CSV table of C-alpha atoms in Angstrom, one decimal:
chain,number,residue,atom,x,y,z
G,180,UNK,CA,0.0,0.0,0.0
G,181,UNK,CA,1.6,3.7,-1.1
G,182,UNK,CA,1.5,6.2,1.4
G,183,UNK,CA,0.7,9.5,-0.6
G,184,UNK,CA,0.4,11.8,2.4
G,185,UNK,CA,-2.8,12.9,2.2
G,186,UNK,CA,-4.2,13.6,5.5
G,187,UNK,CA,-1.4,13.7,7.3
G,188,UNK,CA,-1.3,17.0,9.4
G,189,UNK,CA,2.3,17.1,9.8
G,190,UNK,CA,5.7,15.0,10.3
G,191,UNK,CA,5.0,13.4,14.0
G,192,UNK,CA,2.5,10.3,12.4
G,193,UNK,CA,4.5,7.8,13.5
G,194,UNK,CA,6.1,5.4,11.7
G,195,UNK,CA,9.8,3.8,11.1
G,196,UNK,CA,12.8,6.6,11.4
G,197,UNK,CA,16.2,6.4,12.6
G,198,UNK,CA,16.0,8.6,15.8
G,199,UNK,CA,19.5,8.7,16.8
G,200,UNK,CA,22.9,7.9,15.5
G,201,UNK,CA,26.6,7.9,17.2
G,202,UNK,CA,30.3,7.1,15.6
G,203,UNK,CA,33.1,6.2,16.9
G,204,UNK,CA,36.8,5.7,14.8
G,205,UNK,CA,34.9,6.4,11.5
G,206,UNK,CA,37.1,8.7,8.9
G,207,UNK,CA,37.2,12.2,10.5
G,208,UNK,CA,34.8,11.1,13.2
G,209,UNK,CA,36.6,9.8,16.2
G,210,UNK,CA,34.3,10.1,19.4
G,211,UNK,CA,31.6,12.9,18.3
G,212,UNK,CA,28.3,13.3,20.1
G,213,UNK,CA,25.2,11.6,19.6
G,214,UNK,CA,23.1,12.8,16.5
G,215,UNK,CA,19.6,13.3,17.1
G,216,UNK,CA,17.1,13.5,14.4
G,217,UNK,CA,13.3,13.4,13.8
G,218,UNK,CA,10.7,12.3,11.1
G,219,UNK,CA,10.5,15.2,8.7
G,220,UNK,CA,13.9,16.4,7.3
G,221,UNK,CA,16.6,16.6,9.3
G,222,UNK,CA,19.4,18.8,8.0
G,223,UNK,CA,23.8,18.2,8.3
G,224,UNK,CA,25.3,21.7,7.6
G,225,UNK,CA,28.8,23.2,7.6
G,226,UNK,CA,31.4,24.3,5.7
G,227,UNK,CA,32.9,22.4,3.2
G,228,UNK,CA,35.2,19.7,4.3
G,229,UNK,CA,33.8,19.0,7.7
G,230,UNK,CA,32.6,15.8,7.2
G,231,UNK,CA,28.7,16.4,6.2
G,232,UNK,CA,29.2,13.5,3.2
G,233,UNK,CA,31.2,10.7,5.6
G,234,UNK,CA,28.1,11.4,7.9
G,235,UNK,CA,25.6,10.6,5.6
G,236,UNK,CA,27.5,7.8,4.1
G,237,UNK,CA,28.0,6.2,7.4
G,238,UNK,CA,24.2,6.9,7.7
G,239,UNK,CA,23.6,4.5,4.9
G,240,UNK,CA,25.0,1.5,6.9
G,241,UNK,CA,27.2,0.6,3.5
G,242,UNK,CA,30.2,2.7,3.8
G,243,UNK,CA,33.4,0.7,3.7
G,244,UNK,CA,35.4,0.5,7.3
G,245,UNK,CA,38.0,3.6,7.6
G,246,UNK,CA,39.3,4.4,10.7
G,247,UNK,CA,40.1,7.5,12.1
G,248,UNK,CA,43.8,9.3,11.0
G,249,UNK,CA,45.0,11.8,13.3
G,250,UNK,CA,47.9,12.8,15.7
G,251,UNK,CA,44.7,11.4,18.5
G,252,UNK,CA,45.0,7.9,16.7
G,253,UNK,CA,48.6,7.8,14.9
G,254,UNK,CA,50.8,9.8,17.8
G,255,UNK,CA,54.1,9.1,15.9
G,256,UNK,CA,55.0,8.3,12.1
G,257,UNK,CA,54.4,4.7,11.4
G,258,UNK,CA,52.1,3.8,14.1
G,259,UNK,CA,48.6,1.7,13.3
G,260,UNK,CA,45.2,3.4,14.3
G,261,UNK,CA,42.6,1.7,16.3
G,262,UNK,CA,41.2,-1.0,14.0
G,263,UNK,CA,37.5,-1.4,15.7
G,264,UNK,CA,34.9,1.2,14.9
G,265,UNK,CA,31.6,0.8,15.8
G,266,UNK,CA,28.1,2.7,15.1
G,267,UNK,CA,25.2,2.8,17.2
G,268,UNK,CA,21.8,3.1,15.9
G,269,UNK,CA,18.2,3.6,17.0
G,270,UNK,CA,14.9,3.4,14.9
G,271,UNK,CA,11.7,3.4,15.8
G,272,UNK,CA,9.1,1.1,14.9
G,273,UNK,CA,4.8,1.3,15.1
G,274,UNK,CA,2.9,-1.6,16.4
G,275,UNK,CA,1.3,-2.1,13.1
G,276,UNK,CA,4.6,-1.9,11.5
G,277,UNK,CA,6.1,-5.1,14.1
G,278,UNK,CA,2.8,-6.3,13.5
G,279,UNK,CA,3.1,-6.3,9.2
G,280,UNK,CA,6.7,-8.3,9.8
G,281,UNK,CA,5.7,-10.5,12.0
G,282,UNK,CA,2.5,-11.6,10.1
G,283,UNK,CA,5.1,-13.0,7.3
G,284,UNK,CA,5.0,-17.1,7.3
G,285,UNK,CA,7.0,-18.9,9.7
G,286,UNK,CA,8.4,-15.5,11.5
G,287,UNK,CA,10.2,-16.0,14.2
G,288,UNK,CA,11.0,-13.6,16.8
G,289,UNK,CA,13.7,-14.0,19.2
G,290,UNK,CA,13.0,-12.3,22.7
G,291,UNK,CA,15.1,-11.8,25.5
G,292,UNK,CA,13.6,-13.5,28.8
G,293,UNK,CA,13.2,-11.4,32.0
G,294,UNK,CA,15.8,-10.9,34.8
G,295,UNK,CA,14.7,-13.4,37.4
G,296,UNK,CA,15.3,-9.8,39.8
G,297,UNK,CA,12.1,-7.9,38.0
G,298,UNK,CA,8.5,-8.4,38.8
G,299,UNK,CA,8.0,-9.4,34.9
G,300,UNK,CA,10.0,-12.5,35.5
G,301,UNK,CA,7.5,-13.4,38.3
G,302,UNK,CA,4.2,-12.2,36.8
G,303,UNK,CA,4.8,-13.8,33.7
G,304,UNK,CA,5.4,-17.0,35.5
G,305,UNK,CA,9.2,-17.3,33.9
G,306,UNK,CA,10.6,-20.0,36.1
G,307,UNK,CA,7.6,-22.1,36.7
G,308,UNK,CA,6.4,-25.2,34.3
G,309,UNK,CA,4.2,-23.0,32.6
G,310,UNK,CA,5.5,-19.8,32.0
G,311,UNK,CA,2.8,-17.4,30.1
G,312,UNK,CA,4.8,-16.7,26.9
G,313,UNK,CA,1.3,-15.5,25.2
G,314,UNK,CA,1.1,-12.9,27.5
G,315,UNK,CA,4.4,-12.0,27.9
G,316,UNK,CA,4.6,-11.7,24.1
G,317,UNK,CA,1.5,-9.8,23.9
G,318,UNK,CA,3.1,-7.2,26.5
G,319,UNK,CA,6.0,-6.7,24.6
G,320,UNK,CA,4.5,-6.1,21.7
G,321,UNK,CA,0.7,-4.1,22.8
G,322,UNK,CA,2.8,-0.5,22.2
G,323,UNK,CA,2.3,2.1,20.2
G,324,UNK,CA,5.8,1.8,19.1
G,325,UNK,CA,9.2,0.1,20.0
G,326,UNK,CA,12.7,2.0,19.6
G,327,UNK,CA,15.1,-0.6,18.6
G,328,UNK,CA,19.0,0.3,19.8
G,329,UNK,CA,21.9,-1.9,17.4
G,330,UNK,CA,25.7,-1.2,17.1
G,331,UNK,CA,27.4,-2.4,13.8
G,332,UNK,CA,30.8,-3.5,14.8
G,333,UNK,CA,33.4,-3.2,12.3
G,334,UNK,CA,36.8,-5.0,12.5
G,335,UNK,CA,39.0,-3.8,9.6
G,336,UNK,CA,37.2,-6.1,6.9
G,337,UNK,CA,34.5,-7.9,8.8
G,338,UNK,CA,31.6,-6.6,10.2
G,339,UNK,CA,28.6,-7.6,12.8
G,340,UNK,CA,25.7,-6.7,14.2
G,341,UNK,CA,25.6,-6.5,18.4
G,342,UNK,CA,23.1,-5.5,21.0
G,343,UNK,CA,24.8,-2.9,23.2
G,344,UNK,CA,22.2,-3.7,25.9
G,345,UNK,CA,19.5,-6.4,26.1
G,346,UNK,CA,17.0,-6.2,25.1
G,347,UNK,CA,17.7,-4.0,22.1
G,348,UNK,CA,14.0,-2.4,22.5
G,349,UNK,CA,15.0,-1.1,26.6
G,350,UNK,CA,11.8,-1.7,28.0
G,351,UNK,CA,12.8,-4.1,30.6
G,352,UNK,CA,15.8,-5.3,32.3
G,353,UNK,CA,16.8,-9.2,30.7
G,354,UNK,CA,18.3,-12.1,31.7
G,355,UNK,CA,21.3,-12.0,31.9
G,356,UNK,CA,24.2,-14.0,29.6
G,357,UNK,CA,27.3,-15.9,30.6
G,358,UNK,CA,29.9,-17.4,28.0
G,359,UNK,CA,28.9,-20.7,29.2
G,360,UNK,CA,24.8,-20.1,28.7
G,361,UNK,CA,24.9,-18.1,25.5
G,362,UNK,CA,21.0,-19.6,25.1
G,363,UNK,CA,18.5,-17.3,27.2
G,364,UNK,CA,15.9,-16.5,24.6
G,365,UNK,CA,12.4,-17.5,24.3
G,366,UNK,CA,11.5,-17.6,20.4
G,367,UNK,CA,8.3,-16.1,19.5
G,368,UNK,CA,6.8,-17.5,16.3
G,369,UNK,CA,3.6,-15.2,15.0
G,370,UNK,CA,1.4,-17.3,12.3
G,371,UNK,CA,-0.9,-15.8,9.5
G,372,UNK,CA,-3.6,-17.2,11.8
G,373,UNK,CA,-2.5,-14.6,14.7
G,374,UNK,CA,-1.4,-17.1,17.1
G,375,UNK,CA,1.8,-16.7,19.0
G,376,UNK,CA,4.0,-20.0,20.0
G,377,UNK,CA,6.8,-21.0,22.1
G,378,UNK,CA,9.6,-22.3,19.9
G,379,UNK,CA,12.3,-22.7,21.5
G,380,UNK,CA,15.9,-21.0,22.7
G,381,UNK,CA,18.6,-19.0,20.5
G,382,UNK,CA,22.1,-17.8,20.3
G,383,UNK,CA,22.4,-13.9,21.0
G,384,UNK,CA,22.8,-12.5,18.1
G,385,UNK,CA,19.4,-13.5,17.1
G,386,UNK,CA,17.8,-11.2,19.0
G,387,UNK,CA,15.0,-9.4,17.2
G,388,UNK,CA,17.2,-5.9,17.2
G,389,UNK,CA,19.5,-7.8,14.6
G,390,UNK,CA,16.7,-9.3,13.2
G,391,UNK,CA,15.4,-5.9,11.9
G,392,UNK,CA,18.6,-4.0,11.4
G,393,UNK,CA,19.4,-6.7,8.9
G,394,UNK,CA,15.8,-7.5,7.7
G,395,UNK,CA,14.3,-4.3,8.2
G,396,UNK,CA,16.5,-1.5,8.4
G,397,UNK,CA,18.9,-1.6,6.1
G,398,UNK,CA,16.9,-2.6,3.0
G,399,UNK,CA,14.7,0.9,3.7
G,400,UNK,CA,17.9,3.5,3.7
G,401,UNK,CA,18.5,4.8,0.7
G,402,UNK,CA,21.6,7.3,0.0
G,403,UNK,CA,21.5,9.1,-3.0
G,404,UNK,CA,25.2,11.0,-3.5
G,405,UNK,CA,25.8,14.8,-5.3
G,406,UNK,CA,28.2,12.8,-8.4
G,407,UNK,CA,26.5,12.5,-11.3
G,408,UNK,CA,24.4,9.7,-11.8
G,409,UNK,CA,23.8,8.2,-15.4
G,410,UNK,CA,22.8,4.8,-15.0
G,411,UNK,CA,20.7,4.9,-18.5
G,412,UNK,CA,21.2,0.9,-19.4
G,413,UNK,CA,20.7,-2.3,-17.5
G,414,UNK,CA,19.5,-5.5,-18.0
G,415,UNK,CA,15.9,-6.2,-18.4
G,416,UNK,CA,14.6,-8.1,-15.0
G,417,UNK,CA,11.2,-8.2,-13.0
G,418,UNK,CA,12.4,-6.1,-9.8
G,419,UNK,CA,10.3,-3.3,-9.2
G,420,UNK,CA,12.6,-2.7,-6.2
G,421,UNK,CA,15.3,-0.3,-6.4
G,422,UNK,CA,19.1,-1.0,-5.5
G,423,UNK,CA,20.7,0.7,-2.9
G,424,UNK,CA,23.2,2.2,-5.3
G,425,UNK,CA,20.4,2.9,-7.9
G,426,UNK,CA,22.4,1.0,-10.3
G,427,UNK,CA,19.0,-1.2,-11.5
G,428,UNK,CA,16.9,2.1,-12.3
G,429,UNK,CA,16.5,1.6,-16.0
G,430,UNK,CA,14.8,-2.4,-15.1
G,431,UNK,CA,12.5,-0.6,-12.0
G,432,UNK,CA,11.1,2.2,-14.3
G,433,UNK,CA,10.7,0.0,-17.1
G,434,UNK,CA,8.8,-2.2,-14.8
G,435,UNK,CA,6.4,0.6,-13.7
G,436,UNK,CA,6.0,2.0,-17.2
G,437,UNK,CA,4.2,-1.5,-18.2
G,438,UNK,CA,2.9,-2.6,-14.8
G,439,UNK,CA,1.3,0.6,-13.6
G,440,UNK,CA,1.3,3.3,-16.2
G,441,UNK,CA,-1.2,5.7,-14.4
G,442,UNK,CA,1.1,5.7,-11.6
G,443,UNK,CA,4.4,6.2,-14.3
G,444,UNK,CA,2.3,9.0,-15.6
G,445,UNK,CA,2.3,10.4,-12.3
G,446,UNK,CA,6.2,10.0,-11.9
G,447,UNK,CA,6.6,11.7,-15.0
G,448,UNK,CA,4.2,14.7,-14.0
G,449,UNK,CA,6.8,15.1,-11.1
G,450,UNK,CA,9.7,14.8,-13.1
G,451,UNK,CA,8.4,18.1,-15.3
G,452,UNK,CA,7.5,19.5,-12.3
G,453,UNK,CA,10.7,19.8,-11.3
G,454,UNK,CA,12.8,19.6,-14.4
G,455,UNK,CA,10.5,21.3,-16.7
G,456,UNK,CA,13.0,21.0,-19.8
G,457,UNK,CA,12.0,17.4,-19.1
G,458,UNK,CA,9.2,16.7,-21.5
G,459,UNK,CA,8.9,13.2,-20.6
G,460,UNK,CA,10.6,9.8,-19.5
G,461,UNK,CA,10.2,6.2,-21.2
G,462,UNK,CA,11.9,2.7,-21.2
G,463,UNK,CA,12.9,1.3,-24.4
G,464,UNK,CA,14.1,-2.5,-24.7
G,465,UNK,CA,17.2,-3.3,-26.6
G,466,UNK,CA,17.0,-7.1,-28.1
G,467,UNK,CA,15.0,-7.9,-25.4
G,468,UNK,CA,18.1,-8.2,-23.0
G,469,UNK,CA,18.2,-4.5,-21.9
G,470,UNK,CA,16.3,-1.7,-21.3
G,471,UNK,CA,17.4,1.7,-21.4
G,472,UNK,CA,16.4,5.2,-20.2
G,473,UNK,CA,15.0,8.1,-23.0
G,474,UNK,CA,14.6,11.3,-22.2
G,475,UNK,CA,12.3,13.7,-24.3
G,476,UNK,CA,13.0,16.9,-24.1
G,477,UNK,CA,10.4,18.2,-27.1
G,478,UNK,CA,6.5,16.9,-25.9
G,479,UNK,CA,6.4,13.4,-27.2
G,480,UNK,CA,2.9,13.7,-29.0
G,481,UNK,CA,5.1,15.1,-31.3
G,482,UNK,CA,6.1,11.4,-32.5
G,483,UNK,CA,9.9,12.5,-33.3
G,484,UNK,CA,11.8,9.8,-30.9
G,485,UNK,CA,14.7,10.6,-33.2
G,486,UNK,CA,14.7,13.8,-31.3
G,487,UNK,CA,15.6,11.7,-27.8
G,488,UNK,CA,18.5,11.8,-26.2
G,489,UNK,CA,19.8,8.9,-23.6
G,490,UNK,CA,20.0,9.9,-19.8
G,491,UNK,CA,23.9,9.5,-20.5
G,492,UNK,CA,23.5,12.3,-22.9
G,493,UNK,CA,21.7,14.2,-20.4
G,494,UNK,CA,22.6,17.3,-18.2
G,495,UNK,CA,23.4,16.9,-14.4
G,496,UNK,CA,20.7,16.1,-12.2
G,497,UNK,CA,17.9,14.2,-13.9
G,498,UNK,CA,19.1,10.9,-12.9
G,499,UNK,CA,19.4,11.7,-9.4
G,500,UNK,CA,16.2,13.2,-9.4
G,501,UNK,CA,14.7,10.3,-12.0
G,502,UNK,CA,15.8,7.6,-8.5
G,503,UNK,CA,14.6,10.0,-5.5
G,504,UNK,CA,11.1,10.2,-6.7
G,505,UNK,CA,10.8,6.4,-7.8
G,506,UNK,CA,11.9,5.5,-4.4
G,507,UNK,CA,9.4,8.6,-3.0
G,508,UNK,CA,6.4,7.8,-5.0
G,509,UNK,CA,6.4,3.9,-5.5
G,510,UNK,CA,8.0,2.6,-1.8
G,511,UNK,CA,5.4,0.6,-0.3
G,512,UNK,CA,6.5,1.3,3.1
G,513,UNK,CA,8.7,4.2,4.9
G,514,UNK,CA,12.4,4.5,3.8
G,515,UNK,CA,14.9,6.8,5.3
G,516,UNK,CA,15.9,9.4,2.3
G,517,UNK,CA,19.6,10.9,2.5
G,518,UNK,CA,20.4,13.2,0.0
G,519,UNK,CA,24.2,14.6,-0.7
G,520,UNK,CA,24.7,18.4,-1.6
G,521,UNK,CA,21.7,18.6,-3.6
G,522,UNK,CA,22.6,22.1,-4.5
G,523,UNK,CA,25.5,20.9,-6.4
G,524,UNK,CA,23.6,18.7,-9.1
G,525,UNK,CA,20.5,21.1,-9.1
G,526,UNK,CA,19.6,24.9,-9.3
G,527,UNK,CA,17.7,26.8,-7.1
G,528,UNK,CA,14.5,26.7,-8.3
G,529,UNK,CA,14.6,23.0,-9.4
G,530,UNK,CA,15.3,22.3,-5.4
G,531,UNK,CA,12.6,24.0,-4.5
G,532,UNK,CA,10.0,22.1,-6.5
G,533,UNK,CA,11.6,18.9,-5.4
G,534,UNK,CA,11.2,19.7,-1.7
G,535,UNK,CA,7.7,20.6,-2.5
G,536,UNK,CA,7.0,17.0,-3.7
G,537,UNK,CA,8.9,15.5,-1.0
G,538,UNK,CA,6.6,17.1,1.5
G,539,UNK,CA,3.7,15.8,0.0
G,540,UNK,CA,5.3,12.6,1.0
G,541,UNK,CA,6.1,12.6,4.7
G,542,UNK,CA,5.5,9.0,5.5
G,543,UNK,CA,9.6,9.1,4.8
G,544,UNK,CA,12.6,10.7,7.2
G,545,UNK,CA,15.1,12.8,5.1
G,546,UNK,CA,18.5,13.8,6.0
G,547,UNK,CA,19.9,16.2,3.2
G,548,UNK,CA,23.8,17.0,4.2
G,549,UNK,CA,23.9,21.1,2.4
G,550,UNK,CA,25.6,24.1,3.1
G,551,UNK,CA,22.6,25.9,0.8
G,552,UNK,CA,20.4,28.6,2.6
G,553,UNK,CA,18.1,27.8,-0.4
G,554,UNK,CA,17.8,24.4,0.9
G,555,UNK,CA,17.4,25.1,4.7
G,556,UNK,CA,14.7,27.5,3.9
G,557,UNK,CA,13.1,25.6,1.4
G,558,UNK,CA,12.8,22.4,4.1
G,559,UNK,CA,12.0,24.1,7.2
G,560,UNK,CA,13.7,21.1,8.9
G,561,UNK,CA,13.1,19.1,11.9
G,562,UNK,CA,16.6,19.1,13.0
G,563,UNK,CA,19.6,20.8,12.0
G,564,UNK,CA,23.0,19.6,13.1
G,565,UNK,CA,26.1,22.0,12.6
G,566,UNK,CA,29.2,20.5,11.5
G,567,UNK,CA,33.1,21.9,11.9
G,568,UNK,CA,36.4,20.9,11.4
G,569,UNK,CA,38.8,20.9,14.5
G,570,UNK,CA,42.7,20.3,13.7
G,571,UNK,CA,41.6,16.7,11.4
G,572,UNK,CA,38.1,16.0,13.6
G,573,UNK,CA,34.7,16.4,13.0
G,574,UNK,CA,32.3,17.7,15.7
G,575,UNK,CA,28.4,18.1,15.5
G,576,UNK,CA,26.5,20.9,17.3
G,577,UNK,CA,23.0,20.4,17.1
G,578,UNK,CA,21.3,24.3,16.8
G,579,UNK,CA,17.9,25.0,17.9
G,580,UNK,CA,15.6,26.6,15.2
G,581,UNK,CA,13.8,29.0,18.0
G,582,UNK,CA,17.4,30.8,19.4
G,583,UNK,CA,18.2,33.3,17.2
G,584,UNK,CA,21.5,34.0,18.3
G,585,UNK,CA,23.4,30.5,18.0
G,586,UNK,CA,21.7,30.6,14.5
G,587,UNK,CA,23.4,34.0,13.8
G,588,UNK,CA,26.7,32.8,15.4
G,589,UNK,CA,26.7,29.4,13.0
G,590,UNK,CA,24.9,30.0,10.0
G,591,UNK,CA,27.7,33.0,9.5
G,592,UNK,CA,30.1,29.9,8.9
G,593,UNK,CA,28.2,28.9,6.0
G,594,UNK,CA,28.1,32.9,4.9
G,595,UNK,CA,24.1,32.6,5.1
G,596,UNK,CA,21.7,35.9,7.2
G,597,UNK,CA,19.1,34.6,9.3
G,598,UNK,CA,17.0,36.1,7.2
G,599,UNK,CA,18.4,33.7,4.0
G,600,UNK,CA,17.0,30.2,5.9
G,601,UNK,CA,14.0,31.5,8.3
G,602,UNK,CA,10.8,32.9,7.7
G,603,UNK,CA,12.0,35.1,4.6
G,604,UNK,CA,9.7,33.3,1.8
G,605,UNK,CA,6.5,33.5,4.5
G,606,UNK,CA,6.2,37.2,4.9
G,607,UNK,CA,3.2,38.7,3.5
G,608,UNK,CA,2.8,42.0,3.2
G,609,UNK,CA,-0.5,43.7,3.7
G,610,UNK,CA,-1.5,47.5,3.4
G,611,UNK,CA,-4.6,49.9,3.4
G,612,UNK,CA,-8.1,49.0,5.5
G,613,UNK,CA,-9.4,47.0,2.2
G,614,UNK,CA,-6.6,44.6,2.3
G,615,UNK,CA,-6.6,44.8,5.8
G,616,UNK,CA,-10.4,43.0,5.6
G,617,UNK,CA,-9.7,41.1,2.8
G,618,UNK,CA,-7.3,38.7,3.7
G,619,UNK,CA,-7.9,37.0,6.6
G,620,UNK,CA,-11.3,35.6,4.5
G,621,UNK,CA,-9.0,35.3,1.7
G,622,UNK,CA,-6.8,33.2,3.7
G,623,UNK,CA,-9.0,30.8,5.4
G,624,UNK,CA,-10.5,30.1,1.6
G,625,UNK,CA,-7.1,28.7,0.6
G,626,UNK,CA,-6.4,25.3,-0.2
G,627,UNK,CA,-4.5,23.7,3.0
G,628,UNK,CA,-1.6,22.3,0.6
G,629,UNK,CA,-0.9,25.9,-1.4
């Protein structure tokens, strides 16, 4: 089921979104704070060089291990830097979210039992012949929500998912392992019928924070990255799903040009929105092993396809903008967006209209990494999270939209006014008693969405 975003107030609905993030040992990231962030769009500023892009890539739960290089980590020539880095990383779930993945055949969740110490362990009868694991399940999972807290460990090549503290989801205190009894979890099993079963006992590291970090998480992050993107050919397929590095577009929009046209139409009608010198998109097949991506930029009732050009041929920007709104307009669930720079592969006016459209979509969290007034003002963002450069480390400040003066003191860093990123497009100006009766009315006939 798409999620268009109609009828949705504002950015709190709840639904899945990375809530907070924290580095260690990660390129110029050594020990930084904790980054907070919200549903909506959450915004990395700074100058350049102060690691806006290693955030966001580390964001995408991809990026390749790097550690940290400076006279903190390599005191003397020739020394080796610390060769563990870790990231820790909390998301938040709904009920009917939890509820959607574990109505999938033969799901199996793995659940940490209660400390014998805590009244759960005794109320849920853990310890007797008959413990209550219906209940017990049925407790853990009767919220509105559950946050989920995972740390990707990363030794130099290899890389695993841990559970800082158990259980990843905090809401009680659990049982406690030893390295001789690794196997303290009851497994949950959830069938289409709605009924929940005891199944057995599991390792650690199947504990349902892994589970959906792996599963869950991970699959629903998408990173799109300020080089330009041409990825105009690829071989035909039947994935309607698109790659995290976008590199199977031409097979996903050919897919939704002959499964679902009205809703291609509709994709195109955004891609002119924004891009206006875009007249139109389509898919052609070449020898029915590839398909590849046209771009019209005269109206195509004109029937002159010899007038098309390839995305390769194209100008900067379109495929980047061609892969945000398929993932935007065809997800079937909630992804978490992160956009790179996007000044530097679109103009001004183009970003605008895009962040219109995205707004129109706000089942998703987006995190846009920019030093652009234009595109702080044009977001009116969640979060904001200033970014410097001290000696060869990052640091992250966040900044709070309602103090005027630390917004003075940082967006001077970035050579932006106050009056560049807030409240400068939302001034109206109204003179002489006429006007002065006529708006309000005029302003409570308005569409809600202009």
């Amino acid at each position: 089921m798409r999620h268009p975003g109609d009828g949705v107030s504002d950015f709190q609905s709840l639904r899945m979104y990375i809530s907070r993030f924290q580095l260690h040992n990660h390129k110029c990231f050594y020990e930084p704070p904790e980054l907070q962030l919200e549903p909506g769009f959450n915004i990395l500023t700074g100058q350049n060089n102060t690691g806006k892009t290693a955030l966001l890539k580390a964001l995408s739960l991809i990026d390749a291990f790097d550690p940290h290089r400076s006279l903190k980590t390599i005191p003397t020539p020739g020394a080796q830097p610390e060769q563990v880095s870790w990231l820790d990383i909390s998301f938040l779930l709904t009920k009917d979210e939890l509820a959607e993945i574990a109505n999938v055949q033969g799901k199996k969740f793995y659940i940490p039992y209660p400390h014998r110490d805590t009244g759960l362990y005794q109320s849920f009868g853990f310890g007797s012949q008959h413990p209550s694991f219906e209940e017990f399940f049925k407790f853990v999972f009767s919220r509105e929500s559950l946050t989920f807290k995972v740390q990707l460990l990363k030794e130099g090549n290899n890389q695993r998912w841990i559970i800082p503290k158990y259980p990843s989801f905090g809401i009680y205190k659990a049982a406690e392992a030893t390295p001789s009894n690794e196997r303290v979890y009851a497994i949950r099993e959830r069938t289409l019928a709605g009924k929940f079963e005891y199944y057995g006992k599991s390792q650690r590291a199947d504990e349902l924070g892994v589970d959906l970090a792996n599963n869950f998480l991970v699959p629903r992050i998408y990173y799109f990255w300020a080089e330009r993107f041409n990825v105009d050919t690829c071989s035909v397929g039947k994935n309607s799903i698109l790659a995290p590095n976008a590199n199977n577009l031409p097979e996903v929009l050919a897919n939704l040009q002959g499964r679902n046209p009205d809703r291609f139409k509709e994709f195109n009608s955004l891609v002119r929105r924004i891009l206006p010198q875009v007249q139109y998109i389509s898919i052609d097949t070449i020898d029915n092993q590839q398909v590849k991506i046209i771009v019209w930029p005269i109206d195509p009732k004109t029937q002159r396809p010899d007038l098309t050009i390839s995305l390769a041929e194209s100008g900067t920007g379109i495929g980047q903008i061609l892969a945000i709104l398929y993932v935007v307009l065809n997800s079937d669930h909630p992804q978490t967006i992160l956009i790179d720079e996007p000044q530097s592969f679109l103009h001004p006016g183009a970003i605008r209209k895009l962040i219109e459209v995205l707004k129109l979509h706000k089942q998703h969290q987006y995190i846009i990494a920019t030093h652009s007034p234009t595109v702080i003002s044009a977001v009116n963002p969640s979060t904001i999270t200033m970014l410097s450069m001290e000696g060869a480390e990052s640091t992250m400040t966040p900044l709070n939209t309602k103090d005027t003066n630390s917004l003075q003191t940082y967006l001077a860093e970035i050579g932006a006014r106050l009056a560049d990123v807030f409240g400068a497009d939302e001034i109206l100006w109204v003179e002489g008693l006429t006007e002065e009766r006529a708006f309000p009315e005029s302003w409570r006939r308005m569409p809600e969405n202009l």
